[in-house]
Tab-separated table of C-alpha atoms and ligand atoms in Angstrom:
chain	number	residue	atom	x	y	z
L	235	MET	CA	10.148	-22.303	5.005
L	236	PRO	CA	13.906	-21.711	5.382
L	237	GLY	CA	15.473	-18.607	3.857
L	238	ILE	CA	15.119	-14.948	4.771
L	239	TRP	CA	12.259	-13.860	7.013
L	240	ALA	CA	11.001	-10.437	8.029
L	241	VAL	CA	9.714	-10.122	11.596
L	242	ILE	CA	7.450	-7.077	11.786
L	243	VAL	CA	6.725	-5.983	15.348
L	244	ALA	CA	3.281	-4.438	15.611
L	245	ALA	CA	2.123	-5.240	19.152
L	246	GLY	CA	2.705	-1.801	20.704
L	247	ARG	CA	-0.072	0.447	22.004
L	248	GLY	CA	1.274	3.750	20.687
L	249	SER	CA	1.050	5.680	23.971
L	250	ARG	CA	3.009	8.661	22.564
L	251	PHE	CA	0.750	8.752	19.511
L	252	GLY	CA	-2.268	9.293	21.727
L	253	SER	CA	-5.134	7.748	19.791
L	254	PRO	CA	-7.410	4.867	20.850
L	255	LEU	CA	-6.563	3.104	17.566
L	256	PRO	CA	-2.980	1.756	17.784
L	257	LYS	CA	-0.875	3.835	15.382
L	258	GLN	CA	0.100	0.928	13.092
L	259	TYR	CA	-3.577	0.529	12.075
L	260	THR	CA	-4.021	4.226	11.245
L	261	PRO	CA	-4.671	5.012	7.555
L	262	LEU	CA	-1.788	6.544	5.607
L	263	GLY	CA	-2.681	7.249	1.975
L	264	GLN	CA	-4.873	4.441	0.745
L	265	GLU	CA	-4.024	1.799	3.340
L	266	SER	CA	-2.942	1.368	6.944
L	267	ILE	CA	0.615	2.074	8.113
L	268	LEU	CA	1.124	-1.635	8.821
L	269	SER	CA	-0.206	-2.640	5.399
L	270	LEU	CA	2.249	-0.218	3.712
L	271	THR	CA	5.115	-1.655	5.732
L	272	LEU	CA	4.132	-5.226	4.863
L	273	ARG	CA	3.950	-4.287	1.176
L	274	LYS	CA	7.633	-3.218	1.263
L	275	PHE	CA	8.709	-6.635	2.460
L	276	SER	CA	6.262	-8.704	0.411
L	277	GLN	CA	7.435	-6.920	-2.766
L	278	HIS	CA	11.107	-7.548	-2.032
L	279	ARG	CA	12.417	-10.347	-4.214
L	280	LEU	CA	14.800	-11.735	-1.569
L	281	ILE	CA	12.290	-12.084	1.293
L	282	ASN	CA	10.907	-15.618	1.652
L	283	GLY	CA	8.419	-15.157	4.483
L	284	ILE	CA	6.872	-12.526	6.772
L	285	LEU	CA	5.878	-12.935	10.406
L	286	VAL	CA	3.819	-10.187	12.053
L	287	VAL	CA	3.791	-9.867	15.832
L	288	ILE	CA	0.487	-8.347	16.936
L	289	HIS	CA	-1.277	-7.597	20.208
L	290	PRO	CA	-3.673	-10.406	21.264
L	291	GLU	CA	-6.604	-7.927	21.143
L	292	ASP	CA	-5.812	-6.786	17.586
L	293	ILE	CA	-6.454	-9.944	15.556
L	294	GLU	CA	-9.658	-8.653	13.968
L	295	LEU	CA	-8.148	-5.194	13.494
L	296	PHE	CA	-5.192	-6.756	11.697
L	297	HIS	CA	-7.420	-8.605	9.202
L	298	GLN	CA	-9.546	-5.480	8.621
L	299	SER	CA	-6.667	-3.111	8.085
L	300	CYS	CA	-4.303	-5.397	6.156
L	301	PRO	CA	-6.725	-7.306	3.881
L	302	ASP	CA	-4.063	-8.015	1.257
L	303	PHE	CA	-1.912	-9.789	3.820
L	304	SER	CA	-4.508	-11.764	5.832
L	305	THR	CA	-3.500	-15.059	4.279
L	306	ARG	CA	0.011	-14.165	3.154
L	307	VAL	CA	1.782	-13.662	6.482
L	308	LYS	CA	2.279	-15.735	9.610
L	309	LEU	CA	0.932	-14.184	12.837
L	310	THR	CA	1.965	-14.458	16.450
L	311	THR	CA	1.210	-12.403	19.540
L	312	GLY	CA	3.543	-9.980	21.283
L	313	GLY	CA	4.259	-9.028	24.898
L	314	ASP	CA	4.463	-5.979	27.146
L	315	THR	CA	7.737	-4.658	25.736
L	316	ARG	CA	9.179	-4.501	22.259
L	317	GLN	CA	11.940	-6.858	23.385
L	318	VAL	CA	9.401	-9.513	24.457
L	319	SER	CA	7.456	-9.045	21.197
L	320	VAL	CA	10.590	-9.635	19.118
L	321	PHE	CA	11.547	-12.664	21.220
L	322	ASN	CA	8.039	-14.140	20.723
L	323	GLY	CA	8.415	-13.568	16.980
L	324	LEU	CA	11.803	-15.264	16.843
L	325	LYS	CA	10.517	-18.262	18.830
L	326	ALA	CA	7.504	-18.553	16.502
L	327	LEU	CA	9.909	-19.031	13.589
L	328	GLU	CA	11.853	-21.958	15.071
L	329	LYS	CA	10.036	-24.532	12.911
L	330	GLU	CA	10.785	-22.497	9.765
L	331	CYS	CA	14.580	-22.613	10.315
L	332	PRO	CA	15.288	-19.205	8.679
L	333	THR	CA	18.864	-18.454	7.676
L	334	SER	CA	18.483	-14.725	8.417
L	335	VAL	CA	15.857	-12.441	9.920
L	336	LEU	CA	15.177	-8.750	9.421
L	337	ILE	CA	13.458	-7.320	12.480
L	338	HIS	CA	11.445	-4.208	11.606
L	339	ASP	CA	9.072	-1.766	13.313
L	340	ALA	CA	5.560	-1.730	11.859
L	341	ALA	CA	5.676	2.045	12.354
L	342	ARG	CA	8.399	2.566	9.683
L	343	PRO	CA	6.573	2.356	6.344
L	344	PHE	CA	9.151	4.402	4.382
L	345	ILE	CA	11.956	1.821	4.388
L	346	LYS	CA	13.662	1.638	0.992
L	347	GLU	CA	14.200	-1.485	-1.043
L	348	ASP	CA	17.962	-1.030	-1.415
L	349	VAL	CA	18.476	-0.725	2.357
L	350	ILE	CA	16.647	-4.047	2.812
L	351	THR	CA	18.868	-5.585	0.108
L	352	ARG	CA	22.125	-4.398	1.716
L	353	LEU	CA	21.038	-5.695	5.147
L	354	ILE	CA	20.148	-9.077	3.669
L	355	GLU	CA	23.510	-9.355	1.908
L	356	LYS	CA	25.310	-8.819	5.201
L	357	ALA	CA	23.112	-11.197	7.217
L	358	GLU	CA	23.441	-13.942	4.615
L	359	SER	CA	27.226	-13.609	4.789
L	360	GLY	CA	27.066	-14.069	8.567
L	361	GLU	CA	27.220	-10.415	9.632
L	362	ALA	CA	24.770	-8.605	11.941
L	363	SER	CA	23.858	-5.094	10.791
L	364	ILE	CA	21.294	-2.346	11.312
L	365	ALA	CA	19.851	0.480	9.243
L	366	ALA	CA	21.060	3.781	10.681
L	367	THR	CA	21.365	7.424	9.700
L	368	PRO	CA	24.125	9.862	10.750
L	369	VAL	CA	23.082	12.556	13.229
L	370	VAL	CA	22.889	15.861	11.340
L	371	ASP	CA	21.736	18.343	13.995
L	372	SER	CA	23.913	19.846	16.721
L	373	LEU	CA	23.303	18.056	20.000
L	374	LYS	CA	22.633	19.680	23.376
L	375	PHE	CA	22.245	18.130	26.801
L	376	SER	CA	19.591	19.563	29.111
L	377	THR	CA	17.572	18.235	32.027
L	378	GLY	CA	15.439	21.401	32.239
L	379	MET	CA	15.098	23.845	29.372
L	380	THR	CA	18.621	25.288	29.703
L	381	ILE	CA	21.563	23.878	27.791
L	382	GLU	CA	23.978	22.233	30.207
L	383	LYS	CA	26.492	21.069	27.637
L	384	ASN	CA	27.166	20.635	23.950
L	385	ILE	CA	27.666	17.124	22.700
L	386	SER	CA	29.761	16.402	19.640
L	387	ARG	CA	27.801	14.644	16.948
L	388	ASP	CA	30.982	13.146	15.517
L	389	GLY	CA	30.531	9.417	15.152
L	390	LEU	CA	26.893	9.492	16.326
L	391	TRP	CA	24.239	7.572	14.410
L	392	GLN	CA	20.512	7.193	14.904
L	393	ALA	CA	19.528	3.529	14.934
L	394	GLN	CA	16.598	2.583	12.729
L	395	THR	CA	15.140	-0.723	11.649
L	396	PRO	CA	15.363	-3.181	9.911
L	397	GLN	CA	18.034	-4.811	12.000
L	398	ALA	CA	19.274	-7.980	10.326
L	399	PHE	CA	20.932	-11.019	11.833
L	400	PRO	CA	21.736	-14.639	11.138
L	401	TYR	CA	18.669	-16.250	12.761
L	402	ASP	CA	20.364	-18.597	15.270
L	403	ARG	CA	22.585	-15.806	16.552
L	404	ILE	CA	19.791	-13.328	17.364
L	405	LEU	CA	17.553	-16.057	18.823
L	406	SER	CA	20.256	-17.103	21.284
L	407	ALA	CA	21.065	-13.441	22.077
L	408	HIS	CA	17.395	-12.881	22.998
L	409	GLN	CA	17.460	-16.058	25.120
L	410	GLN	CA	20.452	-14.683	27.027
L	411	ALA	CA	18.835	-11.244	27.424
L	412	ALA	CA	15.444	-12.606	28.453
L	413	GLY	CA	15.654	-11.651	32.166
L	414	ARG	CA	16.279	-7.975	31.315
L	415	ASN	CA	13.546	-6.057	29.600
L	416	ASP	CA	15.304	-2.729	29.088
L	417	PHE	CA	16.742	-3.151	25.584
L	418	THR	CA	14.999	-0.822	23.134
L	419	ASP	CA	16.372	-2.459	19.997
L	420	ASP	CA	17.819	-5.752	18.843
L	421	ALA	CA	21.275	-4.341	18.193
L	422	ALA	CA	21.467	-3.684	21.955
L	423	VAL	CA	20.427	-7.290	22.627
L	424	ALA	CA	23.020	-8.639	20.177
L	425	GLU	CA	25.705	-6.380	21.614
L	426	TYR	CA	24.845	-7.608	25.144
L	427	ALA	CA	25.426	-11.156	23.873
L	428	GLY	CA	28.829	-10.061	22.558
L	429	HIS	CA	28.199	-9.834	18.821
L	430	PRO	CA	29.736	-7.148	16.589
L	431	ILE	CA	27.185	-5.185	14.574
L	432	SER	CA	27.787	-3.057	11.511
L	433	LEU	CA	25.892	-0.031	10.201
L	434	VAL	CA	24.081	0.175	6.872
L	435	GLU	CA	23.463	3.811	5.964
L	436	SER	CA	19.791	4.606	5.469
L	437	GLY	CA	17.998	7.890	4.821
L	438	ARG	CA	16.160	10.217	7.165
L	439	GLU	CA	12.889	9.388	5.394
L	440	ASN	CA	12.807	6.068	7.275
L	441	ILE	CA	11.033	7.725	10.210
L	442	LYS	CA	9.302	5.821	12.978
L	443	ILE	CA	5.818	7.264	13.246
L	444	THR	CA	5.701	7.970	16.973
L	445	THR	CA	3.620	11.108	17.631
L	446	ALA	CA	0.561	12.677	15.984
L	447	ASP	CA	2.942	15.231	14.350
L	448	ASP	CA	4.857	12.369	12.727
L	449	LEU	CA	1.616	11.217	11.117
L	450	ILE	CA	1.112	14.695	9.578
L	451	LEU	CA	4.683	14.550	8.258
L	452	ALA	CA	4.118	11.025	6.912
L	453	ARG	CA	0.848	12.097	5.242
L	454	ASN	CA	2.644	14.967	3.534
L	455	MET	CA	5.454	12.661	2.446
L	456	ILE	CA	3.006	10.210	0.937
L	457	LYS	CA	1.044	12.947	-0.840
L	458	LEU	CA	4.115	14.278	-2.596
L	459	THR	CA	6.019	11.057	-3.109
L	460	ASP	CA	5.406	7.356	-3.397
L	461	THR	CA	6.491	5.264	-0.412
L	462	ASP	CA	9.954	4.870	-1.976
L	463	GLY	CA	10.409	8.642	-1.931
L	464	HIS	CA	9.998	9.329	-5.672
L	465	LEU	CA	8.311	12.661	-6.352
L	466	MET	CA	4.827	12.137	-7.767
L	467	GLU	CA	2.896	14.247	-10.257
L	468	SER	CA	-0.846	14.374	-10.959
L	469	ARG	CA	-2.258	13.446	-14.367
L	470	THR	CA	-5.814	13.740	-15.639
L	471	GLY	CA	-7.372	11.744	-18.482
L	472	LEU	CA	-10.697	12.120	-20.273
L	473	GLY	CA	-12.690	9.317	-21.927
L	474	TYR	CA	-15.822	9.279	-24.066
L	475	ASP	CA	-17.837	6.401	-25.538
L	476	VAL	CA	-21.167	5.731	-27.252
L	477	HIS	CA	-23.060	2.502	-27.956
L	478	SER	CA	-26.364	2.173	-29.794
L	479	PHE	CA	-29.337	0.098	-28.681
L	480	GLU	CA	-30.541	-3.163	-30.242
L	481	GLU	CA	-33.054	-5.871	-29.302
L	482	GLY	CA	-32.483	-7.181	-25.782
L	483	ASP	CA	-33.556	-7.213	-22.153
L	484	HIS	CA	-30.735	-5.554	-20.191
L	485	VAL	CA	-27.792	-3.158	-20.443
L	486	THR	CA	-24.426	-3.495	-18.686
L	487	LEU	CA	-23.382	-0.155	-17.210
L	488	CYS	CA	-20.396	0.489	-14.970
L	489	GLY	CA	-20.010	-3.255	-14.402
L	490	VAL	CA	-23.650	-3.855	-13.351
L	491	ASP	CA	-26.447	-5.559	-15.339
L	492	VAL	CA	-29.498	-3.278	-15.408
L	493	PRO	CA	-32.859	-4.632	-16.695
L	494	HIS	CA	-34.057	-2.635	-19.718
L	495	SER	CA	-36.277	-3.109	-22.751
L	496	ARG	CA	-33.225	-3.031	-25.054
L	497	LYS	CA	-29.536	-3.877	-24.906
L	498	LEU	CA	-26.417	-2.024	-26.032
L	499	LYS	CA	-24.832	-3.160	-29.247
L	500	GLY	CA	-21.102	-3.816	-29.308
L	501	HIS	CA	-18.387	-6.334	-29.782
L	502	SER	CA	-17.873	-6.780	-26.028
L	503	ASP	CA	-20.643	-6.381	-23.431
L	504	ALA	CA	-20.816	-2.729	-24.636
L	505	ASP	CA	-20.430	-1.228	-21.162
L	506	VAL	CA	-20.083	2.434	-22.184
L	507	GLY	CA	-19.265	3.536	-18.634
L	508	LEU	CA	-16.297	1.182	-18.243
L	509	HIS	CA	-15.106	1.881	-21.796
L	510	ALA	CA	-15.066	5.649	-21.198
L	511	LEU	CA	-13.256	5.135	-17.901
L	512	THR	CA	-10.676	2.767	-19.438
L	513	ASP	CA	-9.938	5.456	-22.024
L	514	ALA	CA	-9.683	8.108	-19.310
L	515	LEU	CA	-7.037	6.036	-17.469
L	516	LEU	CA	-5.152	5.276	-20.694
L	517	GLY	CA	-5.317	8.985	-21.506
L	518	ALA	CA	-3.807	9.915	-18.143
L	519	LEU	CA	-0.992	7.445	-18.893
L	520	CYS	CA	-0.590	8.654	-22.523
L	521	GLU	CA	-0.860	5.011	-23.555
L	522	GLY	CA	-3.275	5.048	-26.480
L	523	ASP	CA	-6.929	4.092	-26.233
L	524	ILE	CA	-9.059	1.026	-25.628
L	525	GLY	CA	-9.217	0.243	-29.361
L	526	SER	CA	-5.431	0.156	-29.691
L	527	HIS	CA	-5.108	-2.425	-26.907
L	528	PHE	CA	-8.301	-4.412	-27.592
L	529	PRO	CA	-9.083	-4.045	-31.344
L	530	PRO	CA	-12.805	-4.647	-32.088
L	531	SER	CA	-11.639	-6.639	-35.125
L	532	ASP	CA	-10.043	-9.248	-32.837
L	533	PRO	CA	-12.524	-12.127	-32.271
L	534	GLN	CA	-11.190	-12.847	-28.775
L	535	TRP	CA	-12.982	-9.735	-27.414
L	536	LYS	CA	-16.396	-10.808	-28.767
L	537	GLY	CA	-18.871	-10.768	-25.858
L	538	ALA	CA	-15.975	-9.989	-23.473
L	539	LYS	CA	-16.778	-8.515	-20.081
L	540	SER	CA	-15.477	-4.959	-19.993
L	541	ASP	CA	-14.079	-5.208	-16.473
L	542	GLN	CA	-10.989	-6.844	-17.997
L	543	PHE	CA	-10.319	-3.689	-20.060
L	544	LEU	CA	-10.502	-1.589	-16.911
L	545	ILE	CA	-8.308	-4.055	-14.988
L	546	PHE	CA	-5.741	-3.768	-17.794
L	547	ALA	CA	-5.685	0.041	-17.443
L	548	ARG	CA	-5.526	-0.208	-13.622
L	549	ASP	CA	-2.586	-2.626	-13.868
L	550	ARG	CA	-0.809	-0.262	-16.278
L	551	VAL	CA	-1.106	2.527	-13.669
L	552	ASN	CA	0.354	0.186	-11.033
L	553	ALA	CA	3.115	-1.030	-13.366
L	554	ARG	CA	4.196	2.589	-13.891
L	555	GLY	CA	4.448	3.011	-10.094
L	556	GLY	CA	1.328	5.164	-10.005
L	557	LYS	CA	-1.969	5.172	-8.162
L	558	ILE	CA	-5.547	6.041	-8.991
L	559	ILE	CA	-6.735	9.016	-6.985
L	560	HIS	CA	-10.269	9.601	-8.261
L	561	VAL	CA	-12.605	8.643	-11.101
L	562	ASP	CA	-15.822	10.321	-12.250
L	563	VAL	CA	-18.195	8.837	-14.843
L	564	THR	CA	-21.222	10.573	-16.364
L	565	LEU	CA	-23.836	8.441	-18.160
L	566	VAL	CA	-26.075	10.256	-20.648
L	567	CYS	CA	-29.424	8.523	-21.285
L	568	GLU	CA	-33.160	9.040	-20.904
L	569	ARG	CA	-33.617	5.445	-19.689
L	570	PRO	CA	-32.863	3.238	-17.807
L	571	LYS	CA	-32.847	5.311	-14.622
L	572	ILE	CA	-29.365	5.162	-13.103
L	573	GLY	CA	-30.207	6.389	-9.565
L	574	PRO	CA	-31.400	3.026	-8.182
L	575	HIS	CA	-28.187	1.337	-9.413
L	576	ARG	CA	-25.680	4.036	-8.532
L	577	GLU	CA	-24.601	2.417	-5.269
L	578	SER	CA	-23.964	-1.036	-6.764
L	579	MET	CA	-22.145	0.562	-9.731
L	580	THR	CA	-19.925	2.579	-7.382
L	581	LYS	CA	-19.151	-0.535	-5.364
L	582	ARG	CA	-18.355	-2.611	-8.454
L	583	MET	CA	-16.075	0.041	-10.005
L	584	ALA	CA	-14.235	0.498	-6.693
L	585	GLU	CA	-13.738	-3.277	-6.547
L	586	ILE	CA	-12.367	-3.450	-10.095
L	587	LEU	CA	-10.031	-0.511	-9.508
L	588	ALA	CA	-9.056	-1.725	-6.008
L	589	ILE	CA	-9.681	1.745	-4.507
L	590	SER	CA	-12.108	3.052	-1.898
L	591	PRO	CA	-15.713	3.723	-3.073
L	592	THR	CA	-15.216	7.246	-1.697
L	593	ARG	CA	-12.912	7.836	-4.700
L	594	VAL	CA	-15.513	6.753	-7.273
L	595	SER	CA	-18.229	9.055	-8.581
L	596	ILE	CA	-21.060	8.074	-10.924
L	597	LYS	CA	-23.413	10.705	-12.300
L	598	ALA	CA	-26.233	10.540	-14.806
L	599	THR	CA	-28.109	13.039	-16.895
L	600	THR	CA	-30.669	13.023	-19.691
L	601	SER	CA	-30.090	15.160	-22.759
L	602	GLU	CA	-33.576	16.695	-22.475
L	603	ARG	CA	-34.808	14.436	-25.294
L	604	LEU	CA	-32.360	16.119	-27.686
L	605	GLY	CA	-30.014	14.277	-30.030
L	606	PHE	CA	-29.374	10.545	-30.304
L	607	THR	CA	-29.461	9.946	-26.557
L	608	GLY	CA	-32.678	11.997	-26.325
L	609	ARG	CA	-34.266	9.862	-29.057
L	610	GLU	CA	-33.153	6.765	-27.076
L	611	GLU	CA	-31.023	5.463	-29.907
L	612	GLY	CA	-28.105	4.784	-27.586
L	613	ILE	CA	-26.193	5.723	-24.433
L	614	ALA	CA	-23.144	7.981	-24.160
L	615	ALA	CA	-20.638	8.124	-21.303
L	616	GLN	CA	-17.890	10.518	-20.296
L	617	ALA	CA	-15.216	9.826	-17.706
L	618	VAL	CA	-12.428	11.722	-15.996
L	619	ALA	CA	-9.626	9.930	-14.146
L	620	THR	CA	-7.030	11.529	-11.875
L	621	ILE	CA	-3.925	9.505	-11.192
L	622	GLN	CA	-0.513	10.044	-9.645
L	623	LEU	CA	2.624	8.880	-11.440
L	624	PRO	CA	6.284	9.149	-10.492
L	625	ALA	CA	7.307	12.540	-11.917
L	626	SER	CA	9.267	12.270	-15.155
L	627	ALA	CA	12.175	14.531	-16.015
L	628	ASP	CA	10.701	15.555	-19.404
C	125	CTP	N1	6.115	-2.953	19.717
C	125	CTP	C1	5.706	-4.263	19.939
C	125	CTP	N2	5.433	-4.685	21.212
C	125	CTP	C2	5.539	-3.836	22.244
C	125	CTP	C3	5.959	-2.509	22.043
C	125	CTP	C4	6.256	-2.084	20.761
C	125	CTP	O1	5.598	-5.037	18.998
C	125	CTP	N3	5.217	-4.283	23.461
C	125	CTP	C5	6.333	-2.486	18.344
C	125	CTP	C6	5.440	-1.333	17.963
C	125	CTP	O2	4.164	-1.799	17.512
C	125	CTP	C7	6.234	-0.593	16.908
C	125	CTP	C8	7.667	-0.937	17.244
C	125	CTP	O3	7.646	-1.985	18.208
C	125	CTP	O4	5.930	-1.028	15.589
C	125	CTP	C9	8.421	0.274	17.764
C	125	CTP	O5	7.859	0.692	18.972
C	125	CTP	P1	7.259	2.140	19.288
C	125	CTP	O6	7.450	3.031	18.143
C	125	CTP	O7	7.755	2.533	20.639
C	125	CTP	O8	5.680	1.825	19.341
C	125	CTP	P2	4.710	1.772	20.568
C	125	CTP	O9	5.358	1.043	21.694
C	125	CTP	O10	3.407	1.240	20.065
C	125	CTP	O11	4.540	3.304	20.927
C	125	CTP	P3	4.762	4.008	22.359
C	125	CTP	O12	6.151	3.676	22.808
C	125	CTP	O13	4.550	5.459	22.086
C	125	CTP	O14	3.710	3.418	23.275
C	126	MG	MG1	7.235	1.833	22.590
């Protein structure tokens, strides 16, 4: 496919990071570092294709830790140095005839959308450019632990990635540089081949996760902000629902069919657990309740499966730039017994919400034979959802 391609280099071993798992596959927030990086490029409206350069031993690891991208990116294998990995990536794109490429480190998941856009604009107008940030600290030169001289920071920039080039130009620069394996970035390769390169100012948040301390910093950044750097705030929502029993042979609870001597009465499949949880998420968003989005009077919801209500609420969280942190559902009934089904319910709710099962809790209690649940006239459910949303000014 011609157009603009991202080449993500992810074949390094992370020796400075010091963990047996290469750093790009380490979890950061709810996914791996590499998966977060790929999301930035796959969500960018101007990127036409993504190529990931991985280590030959990491193929299975890649599919496990980037499940959303398994079938959406092209893969090739890297070499012993970053320079060789990039060159392999560029060669693997020859058939695609890209106009421009953005070469980016897998270990930089905090790249911002507007920096990508500005780099693309330059590359598409025939200019090579790199993301870079001005040096802000005073600089000292030392070979031991004593300062030997002060170095002026005037005019000094720290090179980051992406580095963007018209495709043919950077491919031929890498061909020329192939005998020398000492270039640590592609700007150095392009400069060696005689090309001018301009700077696109980027922020200091675009760190390259290099050491274990960088991962702590990145984890703190992701806790407080989304990956675009917006400050996040926590919201909690509460949901409650009741359905009565009628003639039947099973109930649907938390997305799972459970055999029972009766069924729950309702316009949809009457899944009280999912209804309470949908309301909890809508409550956290301050976006009404399940009835305002799916009126029981509307015939199209007759017999509907309730997972679509929950998917709607999940998608609303995503559309607002938020994420679901934790959900907790309590089912109140004498029968059926929930314990034997708890695991499959947890799994199903995690699937619907697209979060880890470790963030889903399902509890059950009887009401000691008191009240309508105690008399087995129906089932009640309560749910609490915790989400993060970009903080609003009001
Ligand atoms: N990279 C690569 N092939 C290599 C070396 C590095 O694709 N032979 C990639 C890394 O996976 C990383 C990026 O280039 O995304 C930047 O490299 P760096 O941060 O140095 O990562 P590592 O080489 O893995 O780490 P270290 O230098 O500490 O071993
Ligand atoms: Mg390296």
